[in-house]
């Protein structure tokens, strides 16, 4: 190899090509989609999904904005203790929730919270995939109309 | 010039990214300027409990003024506000409250800035996310230079940041990615410099042998806090899957651990290590692994390149990937299969791996030697006069 300059992007292209080939063989072997026999098609599918998983800002997507109607669909990982009762009774209930109930159930809340966070992340990736497919579809439609 | 450096913790025994960065920069600026560190009495970055005595002291070439923390951090309350920020549900008031909860809450430091801030020619602030910077910078905005140390985490997207980033006179960024992240939130006419951090050439001595450490080659190295937030859980998962392939390479993890590390013959946790051990590890490892998802600059990566060591970094962190690409000094991975393929490449192509390490070292020589870094800071401090 000597002192010849190595370009990281060239090495990474090679590695990523190799990883895609390994992944395709693995999926075919495990009974994945028959379409993956076509290497070119597999690479195209990989590229679309990779754009969604790696390339998208998961905090800026169209679908979650559109789904943000009357029903709050987002996972609530923040714990907010409230009561509908007014005055001293309300204050007492809130105090009891915070100082007695919460310490007793905290472990359960914290255990579930981590899983909720994971699910929330997965939801956002799925939104990104759907959006990426919609973009791809719209692009193709536009191109077809132009022809 | 009379300079103040505001940072949430300060001390030679504090191993934190922005704190260490502040200390190094301040010490180098002190060769030309009168430098005062304005900081808190805290040492613990979780509780902010007072540890150092309040008041004035001299640490090496810099004067240090420490102010007491009046309220320790309530982690549960802080996490509740962090969840709101992460879910993009925090109101303006709740965003502001996040900075209060994050701390360290040291009102006397703010009082000092209010009363004596005009006595400094420039006030440099480290890390926008802490109480001292968030509430202190507006008090001396006309002379403030912000070192944001911004990372690609949910906090960077909160609305309250736009008016805040309009306040300082200038910015010192650590990488081009950090600058892009802050992007148009900072008015375009603000002077800035991208400085990274300075390094001295690695020492040539041979401090500790691998035998003394009970290690054998080949091994890959993780250096730093062993923490899920630093990507260590994912690293261990990827490595265990890699180890299943039967490859005989060790993962040496050197740093204090705040998570359980599996008992596996190929994983060697060393805990906190001395500088001499660190030096040996960097010299003998086959590669450095950097799994962190959030970084504003990886000092450890620069340190590895300073020793001619190639790296394998988390591609999902734009800063790490950008550093690896600019230096041509390391590979990156986005998932477990890519981690294995990248590691295989570095182990199976030792000449190429060495060359990547050499290229990393050339990059450090080109960009990160102290005279270059200090020169950029000096130019910026002069430009904002």
Short mmCIF file of C-alpha atoms in Angstrom, two decimals:
data_model
loop_
_atom_site.label_atom_id
_atom_site.label_comp_id
_atom_site.label_asym_id
_atom_site.label_seq_id
_atom_site.Cartn_x
_atom_site.Cartn_y
_atom_site.Cartn_z
CA UNK A 1 0.00 0.00 0.00
CA UNK A 2 2.96 2.30 0.67
CA UNK A 3 2.16 5.96 1.41
CA UNK A 4 -0.45 6.33 -1.32
CA UNK A 5 -3.30 8.53 -0.18
CA UNK A 6 -6.42 6.61 0.79
CA UNK A 7 -9.77 8.23 0.24
CA UNK A 8 -12.26 7.37 2.96
CA UNK A 9 -15.25 7.88 0.68
CA UNK A 10 -13.84 5.35 -1.81
CA UNK A 11 -13.22 2.77 0.94
CA UNK A 12 -16.68 3.39 2.36
CA UNK A 13 -18.28 2.94 -1.09
CA UNK A 14 -16.57 -0.42 -1.30
CA UNK A 15 -17.63 -1.43 2.22
CA UNK A 16 -21.20 -0.28 1.72
CA UNK A 17 -21.43 -2.19 -1.56
CA UNK A 18 -20.16 -5.29 0.20
CA UNK A 19 -22.60 -4.81 3.10
CA UNK A 20 -25.54 -4.45 0.70
CA UNK A 21 -24.51 -7.64 -1.14
CA UNK A 22 -24.20 -9.55 2.15
CA UNK A 23 -27.56 -8.23 3.33
CA UNK A 24 -29.26 -9.20 0.05
CA UNK A 25 -27.84 -12.74 0.18
CA UNK A 26 -28.90 -13.04 3.83
CA UNK A 27 -32.48 -11.91 3.12
CA UNK A 28 -32.85 -14.17 0.10
CA UNK A 29 -31.56 -17.09 2.13
CA UNK A 30 -34.06 -16.36 4.91
CA UNK A 31 -36.97 -16.22 2.43
CA UNK A 32 -37.20 -12.43 1.99
CA UNK A 33 -38.90 -10.76 -0.98
CA UNK A 34 -38.28 -12.65 -4.24
CA UNK A 35 -37.77 -9.30 -6.00
CA UNK A 36 -34.43 -9.06 -4.19
CA UNK A 37 -33.02 -11.59 -6.64
CA UNK A 38 -32.64 -8.48 -8.81
CA UNK A 39 -29.60 -6.76 -7.37
CA UNK A 40 -30.35 -3.44 -8.98
CA UNK A 41 -33.86 -3.40 -7.58
CA UNK A 42 -32.58 -4.32 -4.10
CA UNK A 43 -30.09 -1.46 -4.24
CA UNK A 44 -32.84 0.95 -5.22
CA UNK A 45 -35.06 -0.20 -2.31
CA UNK A 46 -32.09 0.05 0.04
CA UNK A 47 -31.39 3.59 -1.14
CA UNK A 48 -34.96 4.77 -0.51
CA UNK A 49 -35.11 3.25 2.98
CA UNK A 50 -31.62 4.46 3.84
CA UNK A 51 -32.67 8.00 2.95
CA UNK A 52 -35.54 7.68 5.41
CA UNK A 53 -33.51 6.11 8.21
CA UNK A 54 -30.26 8.05 7.88
CA UNK A 55 -30.93 11.10 5.78
CA UNK A 56 -34.11 12.57 7.21
CA UNK A 57 -34.53 15.00 10.05
CA UNK A 58 -37.06 13.08 12.11
CA UNK A 59 -38.21 16.31 13.77
CA UNK A 60 -39.34 17.90 10.50
CA UNK A 61 -41.78 15.70 8.65
CA UNK A 62 -45.07 16.29 6.87
CA UNK A 63 -47.08 13.28 7.99
CA UNK A 64 -46.85 13.94 11.76
CA UNK A 65 -47.91 17.55 11.14
CA UNK A 66 -50.92 16.36 9.15
CA UNK A 67 -51.84 13.73 11.76
CA UNK A 68 -51.71 16.33 14.52
CA UNK A 69 -55.49 16.87 14.56
CA UNK A 70 -57.95 16.39 17.40
CA UNK A 71 -56.36 13.22 18.69
CA UNK A 72 -52.88 13.48 20.14
CA UNK A 73 -51.24 10.41 18.61
CA UNK A 74 -47.77 11.01 20.00
CA UNK A 75 -46.49 8.84 22.81
CA UNK A 76 -46.58 10.77 26.06
CA UNK A 77 -43.30 9.97 27.80
CA UNK A 78 -43.51 13.02 30.04
CA UNK A 79 -45.19 12.38 33.38
CA UNK A 80 -47.63 15.09 34.30
CA UNK A 81 -49.59 14.65 37.51
CA UNK A 82 -52.85 16.60 37.65
CA UNK A 83 -56.25 16.55 39.31
CA UNK A 84 -59.59 17.96 38.24
CA UNK A 85 -60.55 18.74 41.83
CA UNK A 86 -60.20 22.39 42.84
CA UNK A 87 -58.88 23.99 46.04
CA UNK A 88 -57.47 22.28 49.09
CA UNK A 89 -58.82 18.82 48.15
CA UNK A 90 -57.13 19.08 44.76
CA UNK A 91 -53.86 20.17 46.35
CA UNK A 92 -54.04 17.26 48.79
CA UNK A 93 -54.71 14.74 46.01
CA UNK A 94 -51.84 16.12 43.96
CA UNK A 95 -49.57 15.99 47.01
CA UNK A 96 -50.56 12.36 47.62
CA UNK A 97 -49.93 11.47 43.98
CA UNK A 98 -46.52 13.12 43.98
CA UNK A 99 -45.25 12.05 47.39
CA UNK A 100 -46.89 8.66 47.97
CA UNK A 101 -48.15 7.18 44.73
CA UNK A 102 -45.32 8.30 42.45
CA UNK A 103 -42.41 6.95 44.54
CA UNK A 104 -44.22 3.60 44.76
CA UNK A 105 -44.78 3.33 41.03
CA UNK A 106 -41.69 5.16 39.80
CA UNK A 107 -39.82 1.98 38.87
CA UNK A 108 -42.68 0.86 36.65
CA UNK A 109 -42.90 4.28 35.02
CA UNK A 110 -39.16 4.41 34.35
CA UNK A 111 -39.13 0.86 32.98
CA UNK A 112 -41.95 1.61 30.55
CA UNK A 113 -40.54 5.02 29.67
CA UNK A 114 -37.48 3.53 27.98
CA UNK A 115 -39.67 1.28 25.88
CA UNK A 116 -41.98 4.16 25.03
CA UNK A 117 -38.96 6.17 23.88
CA UNK A 118 -37.90 3.31 21.60
CA UNK A 119 -41.39 2.97 20.19
CA UNK A 120 -41.56 6.72 19.63
CA UNK A 121 -38.29 6.57 17.70
CA UNK A 122 -39.53 3.66 15.62
CA UNK A 123 -42.79 5.48 14.86
CA UNK A 124 -40.82 8.45 13.59
CA UNK A 125 -38.68 6.24 11.36
CA UNK A 126 -41.82 4.65 9.92
CA UNK A 127 -43.24 8.09 9.22
CA UNK A 128 -39.99 8.98 7.48
CA UNK A 129 -40.20 5.81 5.34
CA UNK A 130 -43.76 6.57 4.30
CA UNK A 131 -42.85 10.15 3.51
CA UNK A 132 -39.82 9.08 1.52
CA UNK A 133 -41.96 6.71 -0.54
CA UNK A 134 -44.53 9.47 -1.10
CA UNK A 135 -41.77 11.82 -2.29
CA UNK A 136 -40.39 9.14 -4.60
CA UNK A 137 -43.85 8.45 -5.95
CA UNK A 138 -44.60 12.13 -6.54
CA UNK A 139 -41.28 12.62 -8.27
CA UNK A 140 -41.96 9.71 -10.63
CA UNK A 141 -45.49 10.95 -11.30
CA UNK A 142 -44.15 14.40 -12.14
CA UNK A 143 -41.58 12.91 -14.47
CA UNK A 144 -44.20 10.79 -16.21
CA UNK A 145 -46.42 13.81 -16.72
CA UNK A 146 -43.55 15.77 -18.22
CA UNK A 147 -42.86 13.07 -20.83
CA UNK B 1 -6.94 42.17 26.71
CA UNK B 2 -8.78 41.39 29.92
CA UNK B 3 -10.73 38.22 29.23
CA UNK B 4 -13.31 36.28 31.23
CA UNK B 5 -14.11 32.65 30.47
CA UNK B 6 -17.46 31.51 31.84
CA UNK B 7 -17.87 27.77 32.29
CA UNK B 8 -20.14 25.64 34.48
CA UNK B 9 -17.29 23.59 36.09
CA UNK B 10 -13.57 24.14 36.15
CA UNK B 11 -10.62 22.14 37.42
CA UNK B 12 -7.69 20.05 36.29
CA UNK B 13 -9.43 16.96 37.68
CA UNK B 14 -12.64 17.53 35.72
CA UNK B 15 -12.85 15.34 32.65
CA UNK B 16 -15.62 16.96 30.68
CA UNK B 17 -15.63 17.93 27.02
CA UNK B 18 -16.52 21.62 27.18
CA UNK B 19 -14.88 22.10 30.60
CA UNK B 20 -11.60 20.64 29.33
CA UNK B 21 -11.85 22.68 26.16
CA UNK B 22 -12.37 25.88 28.15
CA UNK B 23 -9.42 25.10 30.41
CA UNK B 24 -7.04 24.44 27.52
CA UNK B 25 -8.11 27.52 25.58
CA UNK B 26 -7.95 29.73 28.69
CA UNK B 27 -4.46 28.49 29.59
CA UNK B 28 -3.20 29.18 26.08
CA UNK B 29 -4.83 32.61 25.92
CA UNK B 30 -3.26 33.46 29.28
CA UNK B 31 0.14 33.60 27.57
CA UNK B 32 -0.98 36.88 25.95
CA UNK B 33 -3.93 38.08 28.01
CA UNK B 34 -5.18 38.60 31.55
CA UNK B 35 -7.59 35.65 31.88
CA UNK B 36 -10.18 35.11 34.62
CA UNK B 37 -12.30 31.97 34.85
CA UNK B 38 -15.82 32.58 36.14
CA UNK B 39 -17.24 29.28 37.32
CA UNK B 40 -19.16 27.51 40.06
CA UNK B 41 -18.06 25.48 43.07
CA UNK B 42 -19.51 22.32 41.50
CA UNK B 43 -17.51 19.26 40.57
CA UNK B 44 -20.25 16.66 40.03
CA UNK B 45 -21.95 17.23 36.69
CA UNK B 46 -25.12 15.41 37.76
CA UNK B 47 -25.95 17.09 41.08
CA UNK B 48 -23.81 20.27 40.81
CA UNK B 49 -23.10 19.81 44.53
CA UNK B 50 -20.65 22.45 45.84
CA UNK B 51 -17.19 20.92 46.12
CA UNK B 52 -14.59 23.63 45.62
CA UNK B 53 -14.43 26.59 48.02
CA UNK B 54 -16.08 29.76 46.79
CA UNK B 55 -13.92 32.79 46.05
CA UNK B 56 -10.73 33.66 44.26
CA UNK B 57 -7.82 31.32 43.59
CA UNK B 58 -4.98 31.00 41.13
CA UNK B 59 -4.70 27.85 39.00
CA UNK B 60 -1.58 27.92 36.92
CA UNK B 61 -1.64 30.96 34.69
CA UNK B 62 -5.28 31.86 35.21
CA UNK B 63 -7.27 33.55 37.97
CA UNK B 64 -10.34 31.58 39.04
CA UNK B 65 -13.46 33.06 40.64
CA UNK B 66 -15.85 30.42 41.96
CA UNK B 67 -19.47 31.06 42.89
CA UNK B 68 -21.64 28.72 44.98
CA UNK B 69 -24.48 26.68 43.54
CA UNK B 70 -27.64 27.45 45.51
CA UNK B 71 -29.76 24.50 44.36
CA UNK B 72 -28.67 21.01 43.42
CA UNK B 73 -30.17 19.50 40.30
CA UNK B 74 -33.39 17.57 40.76
CA UNK B 75 -32.83 14.90 38.09
CA UNK B 76 -36.41 13.72 37.96
CA UNK B 77 -37.74 17.19 37.46
CA UNK B 78 -35.00 17.83 34.91
CA UNK B 79 -35.86 14.62 33.03
CA UNK B 80 -39.52 15.57 32.96
CA UNK B 81 -38.64 18.87 31.26
CA UNK B 82 -36.18 17.08 28.98
CA UNK B 83 -38.96 14.74 27.87
CA UNK B 84 -41.08 17.75 26.95
CA UNK B 85 -38.18 19.18 24.92
CA UNK B 86 -37.56 15.82 23.22
CA UNK B 87 -41.22 15.51 22.29
CA UNK B 88 -41.22 19.07 20.91
CA UNK B 89 -44.04 19.97 23.29
CA UNK B 90 -42.36 22.50 25.57
CA UNK B 91 -43.93 25.96 25.72
CA UNK B 92 -41.66 29.03 25.77
CA UNK B 93 -41.91 29.11 29.55
CA UNK B 94 -41.06 25.41 29.82
CA UNK B 95 -38.07 25.85 27.51
CA UNK B 96 -36.79 28.59 29.78
CA UNK B 97 -37.46 26.39 32.80
CA UNK B 98 -35.38 23.61 31.22
CA UNK B 99 -32.31 25.83 31.42
CA UNK B 100 -33.07 26.61 35.08
CA UNK B 101 -33.48 22.92 35.88
CA UNK B 102 -30.31 22.01 34.01
CA UNK B 103 -28.29 24.36 36.24
CA UNK B 104 -25.85 24.91 37.79
CA UNK B 105 -27.90 27.59 39.51
CA UNK B 106 -25.29 30.11 40.69
CA UNK B 107 -26.94 33.54 41.02
CA UNK B 108 -23.77 35.14 42.43
CA UNK B 109 -22.01 34.41 39.14
CA UNK B 110 -24.75 36.31 37.31
CA UNK B 111 -24.46 39.12 39.86
CA UNK B 112 -20.71 39.31 39.19
CA UNK B 113 -21.35 39.61 35.45
CA UNK B 114 -23.96 42.29 36.06
CA UNK B 115 -21.68 44.30 38.34
CA UNK B 116 -18.25 43.70 36.80
CA UNK B 117 -18.92 42.43 33.27
CA UNK B 118 -18.04 45.79 31.73
CA UNK B 119 -14.59 45.47 33.28
CA UNK B 120 -13.70 42.66 30.87
CA UNK B 121 -12.86 43.37 27.23
CA UNK B 122 -14.35 40.07 26.10
CA UNK B 123 -16.41 37.45 27.93
CA UNK B 124 -16.24 33.98 26.45
CA UNK B 125 -19.05 31.56 27.32
CA UNK B 126 -18.84 27.77 26.99
CA UNK B 127 -21.93 25.68 26.19
CA UNK B 128 -25.23 27.39 25.56
CA UNK B 129 -27.14 24.70 27.48
CA UNK B 130 -26.10 25.63 30.99
CA UNK B 131 -27.64 28.11 33.39
CA UNK B 132 -24.53 30.33 33.60
CA UNK B 133 -24.38 30.85 29.85
CA UNK B 134 -28.10 31.02 29.18
CA UNK B 135 -28.77 33.66 31.83
CA UNK B 136 -25.30 35.20 31.97
CA UNK B 137 -24.60 35.93 28.32
CA UNK B 138 -27.44 38.46 27.88
CA UNK B 139 -25.95 40.49 30.77
CA UNK B 140 -22.75 41.16 28.80
CA UNK B 141 -24.00 40.58 25.26
CA UNK B 142 -22.06 43.56 23.87
CA UNK B 143 -18.76 41.77 24.62
CA UNK B 144 -19.83 38.13 24.61
CA UNK B 145 -18.24 35.43 22.48
CA UNK B 146 -20.13 32.15 22.54
CA UNK B 147 -18.55 28.72 22.20
CA UNK B 148 -21.90 26.90 21.78
CA UNK B 149 -20.62 23.28 21.82
CA UNK B 150 -23.92 22.47 20.14
CA UNK B 151 -24.85 18.88 19.43
CA UNK B 152 -27.53 17.42 17.23
CA UNK B 153 -29.92 16.69 20.10
CA UNK B 154 -33.56 17.77 20.53
CA UNK B 155 -32.59 20.90 22.50
CA UNK B 156 -31.04 22.51 19.43
CA UNK B 157 -34.50 22.74 17.83
CA UNK B 158 -36.26 24.75 20.57
CA UNK B 159 -37.66 28.13 19.55
CA UNK B 160 -36.00 29.98 22.43
CA UNK B 161 -32.60 29.51 20.81
CA UNK B 162 -33.08 31.87 17.87
CA UNK B 163 -33.26 35.06 19.99
CA UNK B 164 -30.49 33.71 22.23
CA UNK B 165 -28.09 33.06 19.34
CA UNK B 166 -28.70 36.61 18.12
CA UNK B 167 -27.19 38.00 21.36
CA UNK B 168 -23.43 37.27 21.34
CA UNK B 169 -21.04 39.46 19.38
CA UNK B 170 -19.25 36.46 17.87
CA UNK B 171 -19.04 32.68 17.81
CA UNK B 172 -16.27 30.17 18.19
CA UNK B 173 -17.42 26.90 16.62
CA UNK B 174 -15.72 23.56 17.02
CA UNK B 175 -16.52 22.07 13.62
CA UNK B 176 -18.16 23.10 10.32
CA UNK B 177 -21.03 20.73 11.25
CA UNK B 178 -21.68 22.67 14.45
CA UNK B 179 -21.75 25.89 12.51
CA UNK B 180 -24.22 24.39 10.02
CA UNK B 181 -26.36 23.15 12.91
CA UNK B 182 -26.72 26.61 14.36
CA UNK B 183 -27.04 27.82 10.79
CA UNK B 184 -29.40 30.65 10.15
CA UNK B 185 -30.42 30.92 13.81
CA UNK B 186 -27.35 33.08 14.26
CA UNK B 187 -27.54 36.31 12.23
CA UNK B 188 -25.34 36.01 9.13
CA UNK B 189 -23.23 39.05 9.95
CA UNK B 190 -21.88 37.66 13.22
CA UNK B 191 -18.14 37.10 13.10
CA UNK B 192 -17.13 33.52 13.75
CA UNK B 193 -14.18 31.15 13.64
CA UNK B 194 -14.10 27.36 13.48
CA UNK B 195 -11.36 26.42 15.89
CA UNK B 196 -11.72 22.83 17.09
CA UNK B 197 -9.17 22.38 19.81
CA UNK B 198 -5.39 22.44 20.02
CA UNK B 199 -3.07 19.50 20.59
CA UNK B 200 0.62 19.16 21.29
CA UNK B 201 2.49 16.43 19.40
CA UNK B 202 2.19 13.04 21.11
CA UNK B 203 5.00 12.16 23.47
CA UNK B 204 7.59 9.70 22.17
CA UNK B 205 8.20 7.90 25.47
CA UNK B 206 7.05 4.30 26.12
CA UNK B 207 5.24 4.59 29.45
CA UNK B 208 3.42 1.30 30.19
CA UNK B 209 3.71 -2.04 28.43
CA UNK B 210 0.68 -4.08 27.40
CA UNK B 211 1.84 -6.95 29.63
CA UNK B 212 1.58 -4.70 32.66
CA UNK B 213 -2.00 -3.99 31.67
CA UNK B 214 -2.75 -7.64 31.02
CA UNK B 215 -3.69 -6.91 27.42
CA UNK B 216 -2.70 -8.63 24.24
CA UNK B 217 -2.82 -7.42 20.68
CA UNK B 218 -4.94 -7.03 18.65
CA UNK B 219 -7.42 -4.78 20.42
CA UNK B 220 -9.63 -1.90 19.50
CA UNK B 221 -10.04 0.96 21.93
CA UNK B 222 -12.91 2.96 23.36
CA UNK B 223 -11.72 5.93 25.43
CA UNK B 224 -14.03 8.07 27.54
CA UNK B 225 -17.05 7.89 29.78
CA UNK B 226 -18.76 4.49 29.44
CA UNK B 227 -22.32 5.65 29.27
CA UNK B 228 -25.43 4.77 27.22
CA UNK B 229 -25.64 8.44 26.14
CA UNK B 230 -22.18 8.05 24.61
CA UNK B 231 -23.41 5.15 22.47
CA UNK B 232 -21.64 2.50 24.56
CA UNK B 233 -24.65 0.20 24.84
CA UNK B 234 -24.90 0.09 21.05
CA UNK B 235 -21.15 -0.34 20.71
CA UNK B 236 -21.19 -3.36 23.02
CA UNK B 237 -24.16 -4.82 21.12
CA UNK B 238 -22.36 -4.40 17.77
CA UNK B 239 -19.13 -5.77 19.18
CA UNK B 240 -20.75 -8.86 20.71
CA UNK B 241 -22.34 -9.63 17.37
CA UNK B 242 -18.96 -9.15 15.71
CA UNK B 243 -17.30 -11.44 18.26
CA UNK B 244 -19.76 -14.20 17.33
CA UNK B 245 -17.97 -14.40 13.98
CA UNK B 246 -15.08 -15.95 15.88
CA UNK B 247 -12.68 -13.10 15.29
CA UNK B 248 -10.15 -12.84 18.10
CA UNK B 249 -9.97 -9.14 18.81
CA UNK B 250 -10.53 -7.43 22.16
CA UNK B 251 -12.57 -4.34 22.88
CA UNK B 252 -10.72 -2.34 25.54
CA UNK B 253 -12.93 0.23 27.26
CA UNK B 254 -10.98 2.81 29.25
CA UNK B 255 -12.99 5.27 31.27
CA UNK B 256 -15.35 5.54 34.25
CA UNK B 257 -18.47 3.41 33.73
CA UNK B 258 -22.00 4.52 34.48
CA UNK B 259 -23.63 1.41 33.01
CA UNK B 260 -23.14 -2.35 33.40
CA UNK B 261 -20.52 -3.88 31.10
CA UNK B 262 -21.11 -7.52 30.15
CA UNK B 263 -18.65 -10.05 31.45
CA UNK B 264 -17.17 -11.31 28.17
CA UNK B 265 -13.63 -12.58 27.54
CA UNK B 266 -13.16 -10.18 24.63
CA UNK B 267 -14.41 -7.06 26.43
CA UNK B 268 -11.86 -5.50 28.80
CA UNK B 269 -13.11 -2.62 30.93
CA UNK B 270 -10.17 -0.79 32.56
CA UNK B 271 -12.04 1.94 34.46
CA UNK B 272 -10.38 5.33 34.80
CA UNK B 273 -6.82 5.19 33.44
CA UNK B 274 -3.78 7.40 34.01
CA UNK B 275 -2.28 9.51 31.24
CA UNK B 276 0.58 7.02 30.90
CA UNK B 277 -1.80 4.10 30.38
CA UNK B 278 -3.89 6.17 27.99
CA UNK B 279 -0.75 6.90 25.99
CA UNK B 280 0.12 3.18 25.78
CA UNK B 281 -3.40 2.22 24.75
CA UNK B 282 -3.41 4.80 21.97
CA UNK B 283 -0.07 3.61 20.80
CA UNK B 284 -0.90 -0.11 20.68
CA UNK B 285 -4.56 -0.23 19.67
CA UNK B 286 -5.43 -1.23 16.11
CA UNK B 287 -8.22 1.34 15.91
CA UNK B 288 -10.24 3.74 18.03
CA UNK B 289 -14.02 3.26 18.10
CA UNK B 290 -16.24 6.29 18.66
CA UNK B 291 -19.90 5.29 19.01
CA UNK B 292 -21.27 8.58 20.35
CA UNK B 293 -24.43 9.79 18.58
CA UNK B 294 -24.03 13.40 19.77
CA UNK B 295 -20.77 15.33 19.59
CA UNK B 296 -19.78 18.91 18.87
CA UNK B 297 -16.14 17.86 18.48
CA UNK B 298 -14.50 14.59 19.41
CA UNK B 299 -11.29 15.37 21.26
CA UNK B 300 -10.61 11.66 21.66
CA UNK B 301 -10.71 11.23 17.91
CA UNK B 302 -8.16 14.01 17.46
CA UNK B 303 -6.05 12.45 20.18
CA UNK B 304 -6.14 9.08 18.38
CA UNK B 305 -5.03 10.72 15.13
CA UNK B 306 -2.34 12.54 17.06
CA UNK B 307 -0.96 9.03 17.68
CA UNK B 308 -1.50 7.94 14.06
CA UNK B 309 -4.37 5.66 15.05
CA UNK B 310 -7.22 5.09 12.54
CA UNK B 311 -10.80 5.30 13.74
CA UNK B 312 -14.18 3.69 13.29
CA UNK B 313 -16.92 6.18 14.11
CA UNK B 314 -20.70 6.37 14.34
CA UNK B 315 -21.94 7.65 10.96
CA UNK B 316 -25.18 8.86 12.52
CA UNK B 317 -23.22 11.62 14.24
CA UNK B 318 -22.59 14.19 11.51
CA UNK B 319 -19.65 15.68 13.39
CA UNK B 320 -17.79 12.38 13.72
CA UNK B 321 -18.47 11.41 10.13
CA UNK B 322 -17.44 14.87 8.95
CA UNK B 323 -14.20 14.71 10.95
CA UNK B 324 -13.39 11.23 9.56
CA UNK B 325 -14.07 12.35 5.99
CA UNK B 326 -12.18 15.63 6.22
CA UNK B 327 -9.16 13.92 7.73
CA UNK B 328 -9.43 10.79 5.58
CA UNK B 329 -8.50 9.23 8.89
CA UNK B 330 -11.22 6.71 9.64
CA UNK B 331 -14.24 4.72 8.55
CA UNK B 332 -17.83 4.98 9.72
CA UNK B 333 -20.79 2.71 10.37
CA UNK B 334 -24.52 3.18 10.62
CA UNK B 335 -25.50 -0.27 11.88
CA UNK B 336 -24.13 -3.54 13.14
CA UNK B 337 -23.32 -5.02 9.72
CA UNK B 338 -21.40 -1.90 8.71
CA UNK B 339 -19.61 -1.92 12.06
CA UNK B 340 -18.39 -5.47 11.40
CA UNK B 341 -17.43 -4.70 7.80
CA UNK B 342 -15.53 -1.55 8.82
CA UNK B 343 -13.70 -3.36 11.60
CA UNK B 344 -12.86 -6.25 9.28
CA UNK B 345 -11.39 -3.77 6.81
CA UNK B 346 -9.19 -2.11 9.43
CA UNK B 347 -7.96 -5.44 10.79
CA UNK B 348 -7.51 -7.18 7.42
CA UNK B 349 -5.75 -4.25 5.71
CA UNK B 350 -3.11 -3.20 8.26
CA UNK B 351 -1.18 -1.09 5.72
CA UNK B 352 -4.30 0.79 4.70
CA UNK B 353 -5.30 1.20 8.36
CA UNK B 354 -1.88 2.63 9.20
CA UNK B 355 -2.14 4.99 6.24
CA UNK B 356 -5.56 6.19 7.46
CA UNK B 357 -3.96 6.86 10.85
CA UNK B 358 -1.10 8.78 9.21
CA UNK B 359 -3.60 10.86 7.26
CA UNK B 360 -5.38 11.62 10.53
CA UNK B 361 -2.10 12.80 12.00
CA UNK B 362 -1.43 15.02 8.98
CA UNK B 363 -4.89 16.52 9.48
CA UNK B 364 -4.14 17.27 13.14
CA UNK B 365 -0.80 18.86 12.08
CA UNK B 366 -2.63 20.97 9.51
CA UNK B 367 -5.60 22.12 11.60
CA UNK B 368 -5.18 21.52 15.30
CA UNK B 369 -1.75 22.55 16.53
CA UNK B 370 -1.93 25.21 19.23
CA UNK B 371 -0.37 28.10 17.28
CA UNK B 372 -2.98 27.59 14.54
CA UNK B 373 -5.92 27.40 16.97
CA UNK B 374 -4.81 30.33 19.14
CA UNK B 375 -4.14 32.38 15.99
CA UNK B 376 -7.76 31.91 14.90
CA UNK B 377 -9.10 32.91 18.33
CA UNK B 378 -6.86 35.99 18.51
CA UNK B 379 -8.02 37.09 15.07
CA UNK B 380 -11.65 36.77 16.13
CA UNK B 381 -11.16 38.60 19.42
CA UNK B 382 -9.53 41.46 17.51
CA UNK B 383 -12.27 41.47 14.87
CA UNK B 384 -15.06 42.02 17.40
CA UNK B 385 -13.45 45.05 19.01
#
